[in-house]
Short mmCIF file of C-alpha atoms in Angstrom, two decimals:
data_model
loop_
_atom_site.label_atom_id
_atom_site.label_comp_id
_atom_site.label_asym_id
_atom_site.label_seq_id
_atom_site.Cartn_x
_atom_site.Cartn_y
_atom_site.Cartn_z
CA UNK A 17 144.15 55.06 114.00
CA UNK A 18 141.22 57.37 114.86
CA UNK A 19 142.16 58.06 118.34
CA UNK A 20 145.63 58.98 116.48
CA UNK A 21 144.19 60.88 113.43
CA UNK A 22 141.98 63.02 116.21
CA UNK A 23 144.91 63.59 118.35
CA UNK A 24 146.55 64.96 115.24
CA UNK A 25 143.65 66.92 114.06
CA UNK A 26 143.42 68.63 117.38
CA UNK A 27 147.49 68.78 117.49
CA UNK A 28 146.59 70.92 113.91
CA UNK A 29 143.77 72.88 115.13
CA UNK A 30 145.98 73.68 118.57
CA UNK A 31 148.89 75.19 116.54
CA UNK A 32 146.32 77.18 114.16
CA UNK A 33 144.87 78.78 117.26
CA UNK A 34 148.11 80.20 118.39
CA UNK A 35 149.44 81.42 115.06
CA UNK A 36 146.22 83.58 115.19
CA UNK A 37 146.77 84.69 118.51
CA UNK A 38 150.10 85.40 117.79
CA UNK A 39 148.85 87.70 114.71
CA UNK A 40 146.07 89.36 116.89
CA UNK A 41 149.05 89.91 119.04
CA UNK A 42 150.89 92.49 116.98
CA UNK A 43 152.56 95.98 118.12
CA UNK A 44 149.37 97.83 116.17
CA UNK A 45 146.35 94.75 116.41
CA UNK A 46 147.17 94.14 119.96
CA UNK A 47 146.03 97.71 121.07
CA UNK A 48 142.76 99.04 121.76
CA UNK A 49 140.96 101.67 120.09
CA UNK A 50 141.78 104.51 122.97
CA UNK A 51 145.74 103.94 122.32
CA UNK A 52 145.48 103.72 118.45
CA UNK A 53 144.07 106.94 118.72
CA UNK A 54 146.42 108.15 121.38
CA UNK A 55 149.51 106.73 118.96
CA UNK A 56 147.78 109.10 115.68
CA UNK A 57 147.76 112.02 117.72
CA UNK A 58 151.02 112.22 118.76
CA UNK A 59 152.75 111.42 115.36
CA UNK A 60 150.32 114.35 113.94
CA UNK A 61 151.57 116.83 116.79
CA UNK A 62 155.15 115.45 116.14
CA UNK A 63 154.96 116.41 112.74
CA UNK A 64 153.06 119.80 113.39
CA UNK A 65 155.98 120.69 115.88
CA UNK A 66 158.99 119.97 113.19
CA UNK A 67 156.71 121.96 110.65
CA UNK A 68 156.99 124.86 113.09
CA UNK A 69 160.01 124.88 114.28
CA UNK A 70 161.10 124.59 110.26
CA UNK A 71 158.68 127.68 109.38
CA UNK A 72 160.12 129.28 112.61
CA UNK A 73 163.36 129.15 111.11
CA UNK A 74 162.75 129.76 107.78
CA UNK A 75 161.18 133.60 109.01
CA UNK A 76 164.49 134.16 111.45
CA UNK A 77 167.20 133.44 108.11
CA UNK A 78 164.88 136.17 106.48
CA UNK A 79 164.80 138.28 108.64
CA UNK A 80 168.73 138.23 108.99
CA UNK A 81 168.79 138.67 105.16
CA UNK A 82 166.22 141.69 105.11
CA UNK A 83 168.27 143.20 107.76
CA UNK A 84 171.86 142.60 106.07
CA UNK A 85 170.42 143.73 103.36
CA UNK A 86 169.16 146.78 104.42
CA UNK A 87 173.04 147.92 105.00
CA UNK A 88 174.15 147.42 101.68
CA UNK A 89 173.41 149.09 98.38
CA UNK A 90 169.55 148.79 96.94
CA UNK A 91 169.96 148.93 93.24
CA UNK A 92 167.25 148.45 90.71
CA UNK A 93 168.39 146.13 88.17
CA UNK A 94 171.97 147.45 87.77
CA UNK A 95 171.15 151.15 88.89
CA UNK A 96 172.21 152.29 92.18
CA UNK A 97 169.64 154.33 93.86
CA UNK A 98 170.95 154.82 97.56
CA UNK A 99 172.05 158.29 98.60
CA UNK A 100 175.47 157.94 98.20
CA UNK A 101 175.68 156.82 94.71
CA UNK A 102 172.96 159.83 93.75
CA UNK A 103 174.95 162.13 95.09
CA UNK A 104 178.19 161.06 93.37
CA UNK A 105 176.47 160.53 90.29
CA UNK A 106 175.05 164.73 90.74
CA UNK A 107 178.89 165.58 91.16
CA UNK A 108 180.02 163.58 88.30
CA UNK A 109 176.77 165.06 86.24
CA UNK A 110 177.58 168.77 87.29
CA UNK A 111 180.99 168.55 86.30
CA UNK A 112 180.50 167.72 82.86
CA UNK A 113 180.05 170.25 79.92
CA UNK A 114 177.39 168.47 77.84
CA UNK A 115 177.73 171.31 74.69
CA UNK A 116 181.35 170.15 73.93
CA UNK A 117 181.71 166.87 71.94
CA UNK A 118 183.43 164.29 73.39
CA UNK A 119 184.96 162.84 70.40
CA UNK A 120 186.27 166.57 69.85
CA UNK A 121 187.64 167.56 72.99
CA UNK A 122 186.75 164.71 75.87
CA UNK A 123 189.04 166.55 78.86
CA UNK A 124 186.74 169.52 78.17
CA UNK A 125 183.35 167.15 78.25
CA UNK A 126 184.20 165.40 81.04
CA UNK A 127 185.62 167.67 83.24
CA UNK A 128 184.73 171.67 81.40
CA UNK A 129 182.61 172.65 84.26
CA UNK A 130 184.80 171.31 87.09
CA UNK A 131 187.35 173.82 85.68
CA UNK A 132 184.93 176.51 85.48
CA UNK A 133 183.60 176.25 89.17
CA UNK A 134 186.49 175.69 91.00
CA UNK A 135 189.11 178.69 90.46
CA UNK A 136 193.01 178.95 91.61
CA UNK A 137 193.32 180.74 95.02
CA UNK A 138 196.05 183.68 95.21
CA UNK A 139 198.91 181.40 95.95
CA UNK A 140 197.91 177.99 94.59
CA UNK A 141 199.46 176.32 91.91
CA UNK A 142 196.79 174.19 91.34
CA UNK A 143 193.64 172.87 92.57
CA UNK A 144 192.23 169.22 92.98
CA UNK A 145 189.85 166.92 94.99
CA UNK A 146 192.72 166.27 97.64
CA UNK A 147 193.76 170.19 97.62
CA UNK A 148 189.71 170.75 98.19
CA UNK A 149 189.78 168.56 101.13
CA UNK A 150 192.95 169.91 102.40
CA UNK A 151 191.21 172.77 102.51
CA UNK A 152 187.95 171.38 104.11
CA UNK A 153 190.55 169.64 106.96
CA UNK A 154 192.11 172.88 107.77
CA UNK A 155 188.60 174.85 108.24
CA UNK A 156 187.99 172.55 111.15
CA UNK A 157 191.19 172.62 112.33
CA UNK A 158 190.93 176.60 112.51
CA UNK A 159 187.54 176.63 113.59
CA UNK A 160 188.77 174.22 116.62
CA UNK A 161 191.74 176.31 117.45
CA UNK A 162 189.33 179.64 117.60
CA UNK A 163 187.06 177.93 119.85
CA UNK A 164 186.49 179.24 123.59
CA UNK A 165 186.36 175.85 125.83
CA UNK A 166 187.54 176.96 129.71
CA UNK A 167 187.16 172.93 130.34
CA UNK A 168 189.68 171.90 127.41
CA UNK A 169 192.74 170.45 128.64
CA UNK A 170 195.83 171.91 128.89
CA UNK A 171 197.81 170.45 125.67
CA UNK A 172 194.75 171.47 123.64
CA UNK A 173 194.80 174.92 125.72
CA UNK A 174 198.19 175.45 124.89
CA UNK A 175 198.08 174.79 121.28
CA UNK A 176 195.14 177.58 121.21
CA UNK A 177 197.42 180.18 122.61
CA UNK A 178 200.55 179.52 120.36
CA UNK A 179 197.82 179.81 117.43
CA UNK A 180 196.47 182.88 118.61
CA UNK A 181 199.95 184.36 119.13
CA UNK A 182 200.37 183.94 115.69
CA UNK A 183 196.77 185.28 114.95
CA UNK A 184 198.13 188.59 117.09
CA UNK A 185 198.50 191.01 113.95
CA UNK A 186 198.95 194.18 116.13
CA UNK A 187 201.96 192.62 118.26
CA UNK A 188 203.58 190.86 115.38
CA UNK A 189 203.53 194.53 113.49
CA UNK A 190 205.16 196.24 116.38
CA UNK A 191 208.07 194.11 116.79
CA UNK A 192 208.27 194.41 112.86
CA UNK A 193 210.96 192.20 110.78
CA UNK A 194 213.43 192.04 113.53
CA UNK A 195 213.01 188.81 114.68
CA UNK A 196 213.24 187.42 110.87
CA UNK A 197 216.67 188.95 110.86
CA UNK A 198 217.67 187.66 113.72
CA UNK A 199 217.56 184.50 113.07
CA UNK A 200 218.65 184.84 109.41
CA UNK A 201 222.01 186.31 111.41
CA UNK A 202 222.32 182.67 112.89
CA UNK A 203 222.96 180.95 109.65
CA UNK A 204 225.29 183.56 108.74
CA UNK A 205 225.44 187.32 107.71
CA UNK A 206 226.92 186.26 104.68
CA UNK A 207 224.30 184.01 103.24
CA UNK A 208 221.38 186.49 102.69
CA UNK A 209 222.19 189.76 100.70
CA UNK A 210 219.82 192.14 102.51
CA UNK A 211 221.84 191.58 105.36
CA UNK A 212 225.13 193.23 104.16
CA UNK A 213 224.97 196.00 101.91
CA UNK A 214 228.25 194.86 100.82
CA UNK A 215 227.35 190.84 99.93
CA UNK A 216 229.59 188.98 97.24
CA UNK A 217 229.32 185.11 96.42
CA UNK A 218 232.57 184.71 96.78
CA UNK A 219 233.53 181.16 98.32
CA UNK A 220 229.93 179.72 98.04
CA UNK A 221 228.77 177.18 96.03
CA UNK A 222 225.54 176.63 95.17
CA UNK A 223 225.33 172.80 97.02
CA UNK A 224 226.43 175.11 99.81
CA UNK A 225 223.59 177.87 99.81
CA UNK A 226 220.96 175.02 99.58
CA UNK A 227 222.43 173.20 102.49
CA UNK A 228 222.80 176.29 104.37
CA UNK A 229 219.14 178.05 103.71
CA UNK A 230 217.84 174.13 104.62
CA UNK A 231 218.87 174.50 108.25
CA UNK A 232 219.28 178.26 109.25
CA UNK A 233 221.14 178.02 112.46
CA UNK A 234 220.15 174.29 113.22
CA UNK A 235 216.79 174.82 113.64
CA UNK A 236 215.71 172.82 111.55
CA UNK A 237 213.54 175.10 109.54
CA UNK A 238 211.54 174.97 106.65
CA UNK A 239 213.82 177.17 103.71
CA UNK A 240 212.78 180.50 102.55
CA UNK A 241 212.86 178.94 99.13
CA UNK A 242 211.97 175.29 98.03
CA UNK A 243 214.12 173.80 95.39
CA UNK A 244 213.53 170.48 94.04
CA UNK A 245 213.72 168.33 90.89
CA UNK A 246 210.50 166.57 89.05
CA UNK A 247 209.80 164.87 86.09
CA UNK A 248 207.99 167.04 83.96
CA UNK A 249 204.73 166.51 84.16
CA UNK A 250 204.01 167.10 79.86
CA UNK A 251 207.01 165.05 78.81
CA UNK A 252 208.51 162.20 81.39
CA UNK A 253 211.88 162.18 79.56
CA UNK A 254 212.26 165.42 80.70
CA UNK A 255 213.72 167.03 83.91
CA UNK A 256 212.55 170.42 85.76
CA UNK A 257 214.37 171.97 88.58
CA UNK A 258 211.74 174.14 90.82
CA UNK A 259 212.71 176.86 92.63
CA UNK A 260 209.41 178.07 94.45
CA UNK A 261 207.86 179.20 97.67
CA UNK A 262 207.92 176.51 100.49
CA UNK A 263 205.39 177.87 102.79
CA UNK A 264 201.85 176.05 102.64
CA UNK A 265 199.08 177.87 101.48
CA UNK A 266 197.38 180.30 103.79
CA UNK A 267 193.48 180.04 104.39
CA UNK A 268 192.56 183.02 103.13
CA UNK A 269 190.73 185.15 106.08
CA UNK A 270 187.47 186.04 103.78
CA UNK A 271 186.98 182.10 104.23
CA UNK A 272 184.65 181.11 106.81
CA UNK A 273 185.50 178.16 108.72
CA UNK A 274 182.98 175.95 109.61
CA UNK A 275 182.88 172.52 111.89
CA UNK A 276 182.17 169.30 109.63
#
């Protein structure tokens, strides 16, 4: 019974020993100092890099924001301050008339000074922002077709002498009004009065003039006179029939043209 209760106790005190060893064994317990420390250092460097690389990151999206940014309107608070809205708050400011009361007469306080600056040209019928940049469009457009380029090319060199041959005052004096009446003869000497002393209406109808006047001798060209129907512009119930000069307005040759 000793012999067996021995044998047992050293059975017990075998299995103990390896449980321990088996413990002492672990992924962590089983190294030595040198890789413990070795193991610490790299997780720390690990986590340095991902900070980094995060931080990294963080500076490029803000960058891309400071630069989008950049493009688009700065405002404070709800004020736009950029260039563009200054100057088209200046144009709206200079074209009101801050003496009249707006309750009173709010046409004349929001546009009085508008009015007062910008005057009808000999020949206009009105004037307005799109009429102003009409205007502006056909300055260059002059300006281009005065200009002196040997190297242009030849559609652009052609269109400068048909516009000067129109800009020839002394040449288009000398051959006087003949060439008008010649081709007012072509849609007939018996549509225009000044043309026979001896004119009568008889057998034309008005639908007949217009068409006539609309394409003198098939050419296509513009009438002398424009006639048209509109709504009128004070009362929309109401029809007006125009009868009024077709041609566009001239630029007037005290203007200056100038290149946008």
């Amino acid at each position: 019974e000793c012999g067996e209760a021995e044998e047992g106790g050293l059975v017990g005190r075998s299995g103990k020993d390896e449980g321990q060893r088996f413990s002492e064994s672990g992924v962590w317990k089983g190294r030595s100092k040198q890789q413990k420390c070795l193991v610490a250092f790299t997780v720390i460097f690990f986590l340095l890099a991902v900070a980094f690389f995060i931080a990294f990151l963080v500076v490029i999206l803000e960058k891309d924001s400071e630069d989008t940014s950049s493009h688009a309107p700065q405002a404070q608070g709800d004020v736009c301050i950029t260039h563009n809205c200054l100057q088209t708050a200046a144009y709206l400011s200079n074209n009101v008339d801050p003496t009249v009361d707006p309750c009173q007469d709010f046409y004349r306080f929001a546009c009085g000074r508008w009015r007062d600056t910008h005057k009808l040209k000999a020949g206009d019928s009105k004037v307005d922002n799109f009429w102003l940049a009409d205007d502006k469009n056909k300055n260059i457009l002059r300006s281009a077709l005065m200009a002196n380029d040997p190297n242009a090319t030849a559609g652009v060199s052609k269109m400068r002498a048909y516009f000067r041959a129109c800009e020839d005052t002394e040449a288009i004096d000398a051959r006087g009004v003949q060439p008008l009446k010649d081709l007012l003869k072509t849609g007939g000497d018996n549509l225009f009065p000044t043309l026979t002393p001896l004119w009568t209406d008889e057998g034309w109808t008005f639908p007949e003039i217009v068409e006539r006047m609309g394409s003198v001798g098939n050419l296509q060209t513009v009438p002398a006179m424009l006639l048209q129907v509109t709504v009128d512009k004070a009362d929309s119930a109401k029809v007006t029939f125009e009868v009024r000069p077709s041609l566009e307005r001239a630029i007037s040759a005290k203007q200056k043209p100038h290149v946008a």
